[in-house]
C-alpha atoms as an extended CHARMM CRD file, in Angstrom:
* protein
*
       175  EXT
         1         1  UNK       CA              0.0000000000        0.0000000000        0.0000000000  PROA      1               0.0000000000
         2         2  UNK       CA              1.4620000000        3.3410000000       -1.0240000000  PROA      2               0.0000000000
         3         3  UNK       CA              0.2920000000        6.8340000000       -0.3410000000  PROA      3               0.0000000000
         4         4  UNK       CA              0.3900000000        9.2420000000       -3.2710000000  PROA      4               0.0000000000
         5         5  UNK       CA              0.0750000000       12.9770000000       -2.6990000000  PROA      5               0.0000000000
         6         6  UNK       CA             -1.7130000000       14.9440000000       -5.3950000000  PROA      6               0.0000000000
         7         7  UNK       CA             -2.1550000000       18.5530000000       -4.4230000000  PROA      7               0.0000000000
         8         8  UNK       CA             -4.0750000000       18.5740000000       -1.1540000000  PROA      8               0.0000000000
         9         9  UNK       CA             -5.7460000000       15.2160000000       -1.5950000000  PROA      9               0.0000000000
        10        10  UNK       CA             -4.1420000000       11.9430000000       -0.5420000000  PROA      10              0.0000000000
        11        11  UNK       CA             -4.4980000000        8.7630000000       -2.5340000000  PROA      11              0.0000000000
        12        12  UNK       CA             -3.9060000000        5.3240000000       -1.0830000000  PROA      12              0.0000000000
        13        13  UNK       CA             -3.0440000000        2.6550000000       -3.6480000000  PROA      13              0.0000000000
        14        14  UNK       CA             -3.9580000000       -0.8260000000       -2.4280000000  PROA      14              0.0000000000
        15        15  UNK       CA             -2.2880000000       -3.7040000000       -4.2820000000  PROA      15              0.0000000000
        16        16  UNK       CA             -4.4590000000       -6.8250000000       -4.2860000000  PROA      16              0.0000000000
        17        17  UNK       CA             -3.5700000000      -10.4500000000       -5.0260000000  PROA      17              0.0000000000
        18        18  UNK       CA             -6.8580000000      -12.2350000000       -5.7470000000  PROA      18              0.0000000000
        19        19  UNK       CA             -7.2600000000      -15.8750000000       -4.7380000000  PROA      19              0.0000000000
        20        20  UNK       CA             -5.7700000000      -17.8810000000       -7.5900000000  PROA      20              0.0000000000
        21        21  UNK       CA             -4.1790000000      -14.7380000000       -9.0180000000  PROA      21              0.0000000000
        22        22  UNK       CA             -7.0180000000      -13.6620000000      -11.3120000000  PROA      22              0.0000000000
        23        23  UNK       CA            -10.4400000000      -12.0860000000      -11.0900000000  PROA      23              0.0000000000
        24        24  UNK       CA             -9.5620000000       -8.7150000000       -9.5650000000  PROA      24              0.0000000000
        25        25  UNK       CA            -11.9340000000       -6.9930000000      -11.9850000000  PROA      25              0.0000000000
        26        26  UNK       CA            -14.8450000000       -8.7970000000      -10.2950000000  PROA      26              0.0000000000
        27        27  UNK       CA            -13.9960000000       -7.8240000000       -6.7070000000  PROA      27              0.0000000000
        28        28  UNK       CA            -12.2260000000       -4.4800000000       -7.1820000000  PROA      28              0.0000000000
        29        29  UNK       CA            -15.4040000000       -2.3370000000       -6.9850000000  PROA      29              0.0000000000
        30        30  UNK       CA            -16.4780000000       -3.9900000000       -3.7170000000  PROA      30              0.0000000000
        31        31  UNK       CA            -13.0180000000       -3.6610000000       -2.1740000000  PROA      31              0.0000000000
        32        32  UNK       CA            -12.7790000000       -0.0160000000       -3.2080000000  PROA      32              0.0000000000
        33        33  UNK       CA            -16.2440000000        0.7640000000       -1.8510000000  PROA      33              0.0000000000
        34        34  UNK       CA            -15.5070000000       -1.0480000000        1.4200000000  PROA      34              0.0000000000
        35        35  UNK       CA            -12.2250000000        0.8440000000        1.9500000000  PROA      35              0.0000000000
        36        36  UNK       CA            -13.5730000000        4.2040000000        0.7480000000  PROA      36              0.0000000000
        37        37  UNK       CA            -16.4270000000        4.0470000000        3.2960000000  PROA      37              0.0000000000
        38        38  UNK       CA            -13.8690000000        3.5600000000        6.0710000000  PROA      38              0.0000000000
        39        39  UNK       CA            -11.2550000000        6.0480000000        4.8360000000  PROA      39              0.0000000000
        40        40  UNK       CA            -10.6170000000        9.4600000000        6.2830000000  PROA      40              0.0000000000
        41        41  UNK       CA            -12.6650000000       12.0710000000        4.3680000000  PROA      41              0.0000000000
        42        42  UNK       CA            -10.7650000000       13.4490000000        1.3820000000  PROA      42              0.0000000000
        43        43  UNK       CA             -8.6180000000       10.3490000000        0.8820000000  PROA      43              0.0000000000
        44        44  UNK       CA             -8.9560000000        8.6160000000       -2.4700000000  PROA      44              0.0000000000
        45        45  UNK       CA             -8.6310000000        4.8370000000       -2.6630000000  PROA      45              0.0000000000
        46        46  UNK       CA             -7.1370000000        3.1880000000       -5.7430000000  PROA      46              0.0000000000
        47        47  UNK       CA             -7.1520000000       -0.6030000000       -6.2210000000  PROA      47              0.0000000000
        48        48  UNK       CA             -4.3400000000       -2.1070000000       -8.3160000000  PROA      48              0.0000000000
        49        49  UNK       CA             -3.5630000000       -5.6640000000       -9.2720000000  PROA      49              0.0000000000
        50        50  UNK       CA             -0.2660000000       -7.2600000000       -8.3690000000  PROA      50              0.0000000000
        51        51  UNK       CA              2.4360000000       -7.9600000000      -10.9390000000  PROA      51              0.0000000000
        52        52  UNK       CA              3.1690000000      -11.7010000000      -11.2380000000  PROA      52              0.0000000000
        53        53  UNK       CA              6.7510000000      -12.8700000000      -11.6510000000  PROA      53              0.0000000000
        54        54  UNK       CA              6.3870000000      -16.4580000000      -12.8620000000  PROA      54              0.0000000000
        55        55  UNK       CA              9.3550000000      -18.7350000000      -12.1650000000  PROA      55              0.0000000000
        56        56  UNK       CA             10.3060000000      -22.3010000000      -12.9840000000  PROA      56              0.0000000000
        57        57  UNK       CA             12.7860000000      -24.6640000000      -11.3600000000  PROA      57              0.0000000000
        58        58  UNK       CA             15.1960000000      -27.2530000000      -12.7340000000  PROA      58              0.0000000000
        59        59  UNK       CA             16.2030000000      -29.5970000000       -9.9310000000  PROA      59              0.0000000000
        60        60  UNK       CA             18.7790000000      -32.3860000000       -9.9920000000  PROA      60              0.0000000000
        61        61  UNK       CA             18.4700000000      -34.7730000000       -7.0720000000  PROA      61              0.0000000000
        62        62  UNK       CA             20.9960000000      -37.3060000000       -5.8930000000  PROA      62              0.0000000000
        63        63  UNK       CA             19.7060000000      -40.2810000000       -3.9100000000  PROA      63              0.0000000000
        64        64  UNK       CA             20.5630000000      -43.8960000000       -3.1320000000  PROA      64              0.0000000000
        65        65  UNK       CA             18.3150000000      -45.5350000000       -5.7060000000  PROA      65              0.0000000000
        66        66  UNK       CA             18.8930000000      -48.9770000000       -4.1490000000  PROA      66              0.0000000000
        67        67  UNK       CA             17.0420000000      -47.7690000000       -1.0480000000  PROA      67              0.0000000000
        68        68  UNK       CA             14.5470000000      -45.2490000000       -2.4620000000  PROA      68              0.0000000000
        69        69  UNK       CA             12.1900000000      -45.2440000000       -5.4170000000  PROA      69              0.0000000000
        70        70  UNK       CA             13.1160000000      -42.5420000000       -7.9500000000  PROA      70              0.0000000000
        71        71  UNK       CA              9.4490000000      -42.0880000000       -8.9190000000  PROA      71              0.0000000000
        72        72  UNK       CA              8.3740000000      -41.6240000000       -5.3020000000  PROA      72              0.0000000000
        73        73  UNK       CA             11.1250000000      -39.0760000000       -4.5630000000  PROA      73              0.0000000000
        74        74  UNK       CA             10.4030000000      -37.1830000000       -7.7940000000  PROA      74              0.0000000000
        75        75  UNK       CA              6.6730000000      -37.0030000000       -7.0360000000  PROA      75              0.0000000000
        76        76  UNK       CA              7.2310000000      -35.8180000000       -3.4740000000  PROA      76              0.0000000000
        77        77  UNK       CA              9.7270000000      -33.1600000000       -4.6000000000  PROA      77              0.0000000000
        78        78  UNK       CA              7.3570000000      -31.8340000000       -7.2740000000  PROA      78              0.0000000000
        79        79  UNK       CA              4.4230000000      -31.7800000000       -4.8590000000  PROA      79              0.0000000000
        80        80  UNK       CA              6.2960000000      -30.0080000000       -2.0600000000  PROA      80              0.0000000000
        81        81  UNK       CA              7.9150000000      -27.4720000000       -4.3960000000  PROA      81              0.0000000000
        82        82  UNK       CA              4.5740000000      -26.7360000000       -6.1260000000  PROA      82              0.0000000000
        83        83  UNK       CA              2.9390000000      -26.1460000000       -2.7370000000  PROA      83              0.0000000000
        84        84  UNK       CA              5.7510000000      -24.1170000000       -1.1760000000  PROA      84              0.0000000000
        85        85  UNK       CA              6.1630000000      -21.7590000000       -4.1460000000  PROA      85              0.0000000000
        86        86  UNK       CA              2.4850000000      -21.4050000000       -5.0590000000  PROA      86              0.0000000000
        87        87  UNK       CA              0.7650000000      -18.0330000000       -5.1220000000  PROA      87              0.0000000000
        88        88  UNK       CA             -0.9690000000      -18.7710000000       -1.8150000000  PROA      88              0.0000000000
        89        89  UNK       CA              2.3340000000      -19.3200000000        0.0290000000  PROA      89              0.0000000000
        90        90  UNK       CA              4.2120000000      -16.2750000000       -1.2620000000  PROA      90              0.0000000000
        91        91  UNK       CA              3.8990000000      -12.6040000000       -0.3250000000  PROA      91              0.0000000000
        92        92  UNK       CA              4.0370000000       -9.3390000000       -2.2160000000  PROA      92              0.0000000000
        93        93  UNK       CA              7.6270000000       -8.1140000000       -2.3810000000  PROA      93              0.0000000000
        94        94  UNK       CA              9.0160000000      -11.3650000000       -0.9450000000  PROA      94              0.0000000000
        95        95  UNK       CA             12.4290000000      -12.2290000000       -2.3840000000  PROA      95              0.0000000000
        96        96  UNK       CA             13.1240000000      -15.6930000000       -3.7320000000  PROA      96              0.0000000000
        97        97  UNK       CA             16.4310000000      -17.1780000000       -2.5930000000  PROA      97              0.0000000000
        98        98  UNK       CA             17.9100000000      -20.2870000000       -4.1580000000  PROA      98              0.0000000000
        99        99  UNK       CA             18.4800000000      -21.6170000000       -0.6440000000  PROA      99              0.0000000000
       100       100  UNK       CA             14.6960000000      -21.7820000000       -0.1120000000  PROA      100             0.0000000000
       101       101  UNK       CA             14.4820000000      -24.4290000000       -2.8200000000  PROA      101             0.0000000000
       102       102  UNK       CA             17.3610000000      -26.4080000000       -1.3180000000  PROA      102             0.0000000000
       103       103  UNK       CA             15.6710000000      -26.2530000000        2.0770000000  PROA      103             0.0000000000
       104       104  UNK       CA             12.5110000000      -27.8750000000        0.7050000000  PROA      104             0.0000000000
       105       105  UNK       CA             14.2310000000      -30.4530000000       -1.5190000000  PROA      105             0.0000000000
       106       106  UNK       CA             16.9460000000      -31.5870000000        0.8660000000  PROA      106             0.0000000000
       107       107  UNK       CA             14.5130000000      -32.1020000000        3.7390000000  PROA      107             0.0000000000
       108       108  UNK       CA             12.7700000000      -34.8540000000        1.7860000000  PROA      108             0.0000000000
       109       109  UNK       CA             13.6190000000      -38.3730000000        2.9260000000  PROA      109             0.0000000000
       110       110  UNK       CA             15.9360000000      -40.0950000000        0.4700000000  PROA      110             0.0000000000
       111       111  UNK       CA             17.4700000000      -36.9410000000       -1.0020000000  PROA      111             0.0000000000
       112       112  UNK       CA             21.2130000000      -36.8770000000       -0.3250000000  PROA      112             0.0000000000
       113       113  UNK       CA             21.9030000000      -33.5720000000       -2.0810000000  PROA      113             0.0000000000
       114       114  UNK       CA             20.6920000000      -31.4970000000       -5.0080000000  PROA      114             0.0000000000
       115       115  UNK       CA             21.3010000000      -28.7170000000       -7.5070000000  PROA      115             0.0000000000
       116       116  UNK       CA             18.5850000000      -26.1720000000       -8.1150000000  PROA      116             0.0000000000
       117       117  UNK       CA             18.2700000000      -23.6420000000      -10.9240000000  PROA      117             0.0000000000
       118       118  UNK       CA             15.7590000000      -20.7930000000      -10.9890000000  PROA      118             0.0000000000
       119       119  UNK       CA             14.4640000000      -19.4250000000      -14.2890000000  PROA      119             0.0000000000
       120       120  UNK       CA             12.2220000000      -16.4080000000      -14.8150000000  PROA      120             0.0000000000
       121       121  UNK       CA              9.4290000000      -17.5490000000      -17.1380000000  PROA      121             0.0000000000
       122       122  UNK       CA              7.6970000000      -14.2000000000      -17.4720000000  PROA      122             0.0000000000
       123       123  UNK       CA              6.9830000000      -10.9390000000      -15.7310000000  PROA      123             0.0000000000
       124       124  UNK       CA              3.3570000000      -10.0800000000      -16.3340000000  PROA      124             0.0000000000
       125       125  UNK       CA              2.2330000000       -6.4770000000      -16.2940000000  PROA      125             0.0000000000
       126       126  UNK       CA              0.7810000000       -3.6350000000      -18.2670000000  PROA      126             0.0000000000
       127       127  UNK       CA              3.0280000000       -3.5780000000      -21.3570000000  PROA      127             0.0000000000
       128       128  UNK       CA              2.9030000000        0.2320000000      -21.4770000000  PROA      128             0.0000000000
       129       129  UNK       CA              4.0680000000        0.5480000000      -17.8860000000  PROA      129             0.0000000000
       130       130  UNK       CA              6.4200000000       -2.4320000000      -17.7630000000  PROA      130             0.0000000000
       131       131  UNK       CA              9.9650000000       -1.2140000000      -18.1760000000  PROA      131             0.0000000000
       132       132  UNK       CA             13.3530000000       -2.2510000000      -16.8620000000  PROA      132             0.0000000000
       133       133  UNK       CA             12.6090000000       -0.4280000000      -13.6230000000  PROA      133             0.0000000000
       134       134  UNK       CA              9.7530000000       -2.8650000000      -12.9850000000  PROA      134             0.0000000000
       135       135  UNK       CA             11.7490000000       -5.9950000000      -13.6970000000  PROA      135             0.0000000000
       136       136  UNK       CA             12.7320000000       -7.7820000000      -10.4870000000  PROA      136             0.0000000000
       137       137  UNK       CA             16.3450000000       -7.4340000000       -9.4640000000  PROA      137             0.0000000000
       138       138  UNK       CA             18.1910000000      -10.6490000000      -10.3070000000  PROA      138             0.0000000000
       139       139  UNK       CA             21.3390000000      -11.5920000000       -8.3950000000  PROA      139             0.0000000000
       140       140  UNK       CA             23.5710000000      -14.1480000000      -10.1300000000  PROA      140             0.0000000000
       141       141  UNK       CA             26.7070000000      -15.9480000000       -8.9910000000  PROA      141             0.0000000000
       142       142  UNK       CA             29.9960000000      -16.0710000000      -10.8750000000  PROA      142             0.0000000000
       143       143  UNK       CA             28.6320000000      -19.1820000000      -12.6430000000  PROA      143             0.0000000000
       144       144  UNK       CA             25.7520000000      -17.0510000000      -14.0650000000  PROA      144             0.0000000000
       145       145  UNK       CA             23.1640000000      -19.0140000000      -12.0310000000  PROA      145             0.0000000000
       146       146  UNK       CA             20.3890000000      -17.0290000000      -10.3290000000  PROA      146             0.0000000000
       147       147  UNK       CA             20.9470000000      -16.9040000000       -6.5750000000  PROA      147             0.0000000000
       148       148  UNK       CA             18.1500000000      -14.4890000000       -5.6910000000  PROA      148             0.0000000000
       149       149  UNK       CA             15.2310000000      -12.6790000000       -7.2930000000  PROA      149             0.0000000000
       150       150  UNK       CA             14.2620000000       -9.4650000000       -5.5610000000  PROA      150             0.0000000000
       151       151  UNK       CA             10.8600000000       -8.1180000000       -6.6390000000  PROA      151             0.0000000000
       152       152  UNK       CA              9.3560000000       -4.6690000000       -6.2770000000  PROA      152             0.0000000000
       153       153  UNK       CA              6.7310000000       -4.2030000000       -3.5380000000  PROA      153             0.0000000000
       154       154  UNK       CA              3.9600000000       -4.7270000000       -6.1610000000  PROA      154             0.0000000000
       155       155  UNK       CA              5.3990000000       -7.9910000000       -7.5040000000  PROA      155             0.0000000000
       156       156  UNK       CA              4.7840000000      -11.5390000000       -6.3360000000  PROA      156             0.0000000000
       157       157  UNK       CA              7.1680000000      -14.3460000000       -7.3060000000  PROA      157             0.0000000000
       158       158  UNK       CA              5.4870000000      -17.7250000000       -7.7250000000  PROA      158             0.0000000000
       159       159  UNK       CA              5.1210000000      -20.7980000000       -9.9010000000  PROA      159             0.0000000000
       160       160  UNK       CA              2.4590000000      -20.7670000000      -12.6130000000  PROA      160             0.0000000000
       161       161  UNK       CA             -0.9230000000      -21.5260000000      -10.9930000000  PROA      161             0.0000000000
       162       162  UNK       CA             -2.2080000000      -23.7850000000      -13.7580000000  PROA      162             0.0000000000
       163       163  UNK       CA              0.9480000000      -25.5830000000      -14.8880000000  PROA      163             0.0000000000
       164       164  UNK       CA              3.9320000000      -25.1020000000      -12.5830000000  PROA      164             0.0000000000
       165       165  UNK       CA              7.1760000000      -25.8120000000      -14.4260000000  PROA      165             0.0000000000
       166       166  UNK       CA              9.2590000000      -28.0290000000      -12.1760000000  PROA      166             0.0000000000
       167       167  UNK       CA             11.8050000000      -30.2380000000      -13.8830000000  PROA      167             0.0000000000
       168       168  UNK       CA             13.2790000000      -33.0010000000      -11.7220000000  PROA      168             0.0000000000
       169       169  UNK       CA             16.1840000000      -35.2350000000      -12.7230000000  PROA      169             0.0000000000
       170       170  UNK       CA             17.2840000000      -37.9090000000      -10.2940000000  PROA      170             0.0000000000
       171       171  UNK       CA             20.7640000000      -39.4400000000      -10.1530000000  PROA      171             0.0000000000
       172       172  UNK       CA             22.0390000000      -42.4630000000       -8.2600000000  PROA      172             0.0000000000
       173       173  UNK       CA             24.3240000000      -41.4190000000       -5.4190000000  PROA      173             0.0000000000
       174       174  UNK       CA             25.7000000000      -43.4870000000       -2.5390000000  PROA      174             0.0000000000
       175       175  UNK       CA             27.6330000000      -42.1920000000        0.4170000000  PROA      175             0.0000000000
């Protein structure tokens, strides 16, 4: 929520993430009316949609395949990653760190270690307003792999709601 000063009148811009990420046009009038009725007189309320930053993950898992089923590990990894990085479990302006992926993957029984790669699939926004200043800040290591994605306060980093792109490759690894 940002406050914009225009002459003597204040404007509060409320950024909304609808359930499932879409449908703001259906609830925006009710939200605006609700907030406007409770606002200080003279304050304008503006409702804006969030800007999705859709990511995908390529994960390589190493596990003892004599002890654990590769299909079972792969399914669990995909399920946990899809849940953890879904729109409902992320927040506006929340950075995405590569270590978050490792934390989820390497806490799964059977996973010995892993490599995780983040890719930005798309940044969705008004094409007239979307410029380099609205792209999330991307921090890469010396190996050119994304270590962190830092969004603006209006952006939300998450996997695609309908078809999350999570690639999992599993390799045999024994300690």
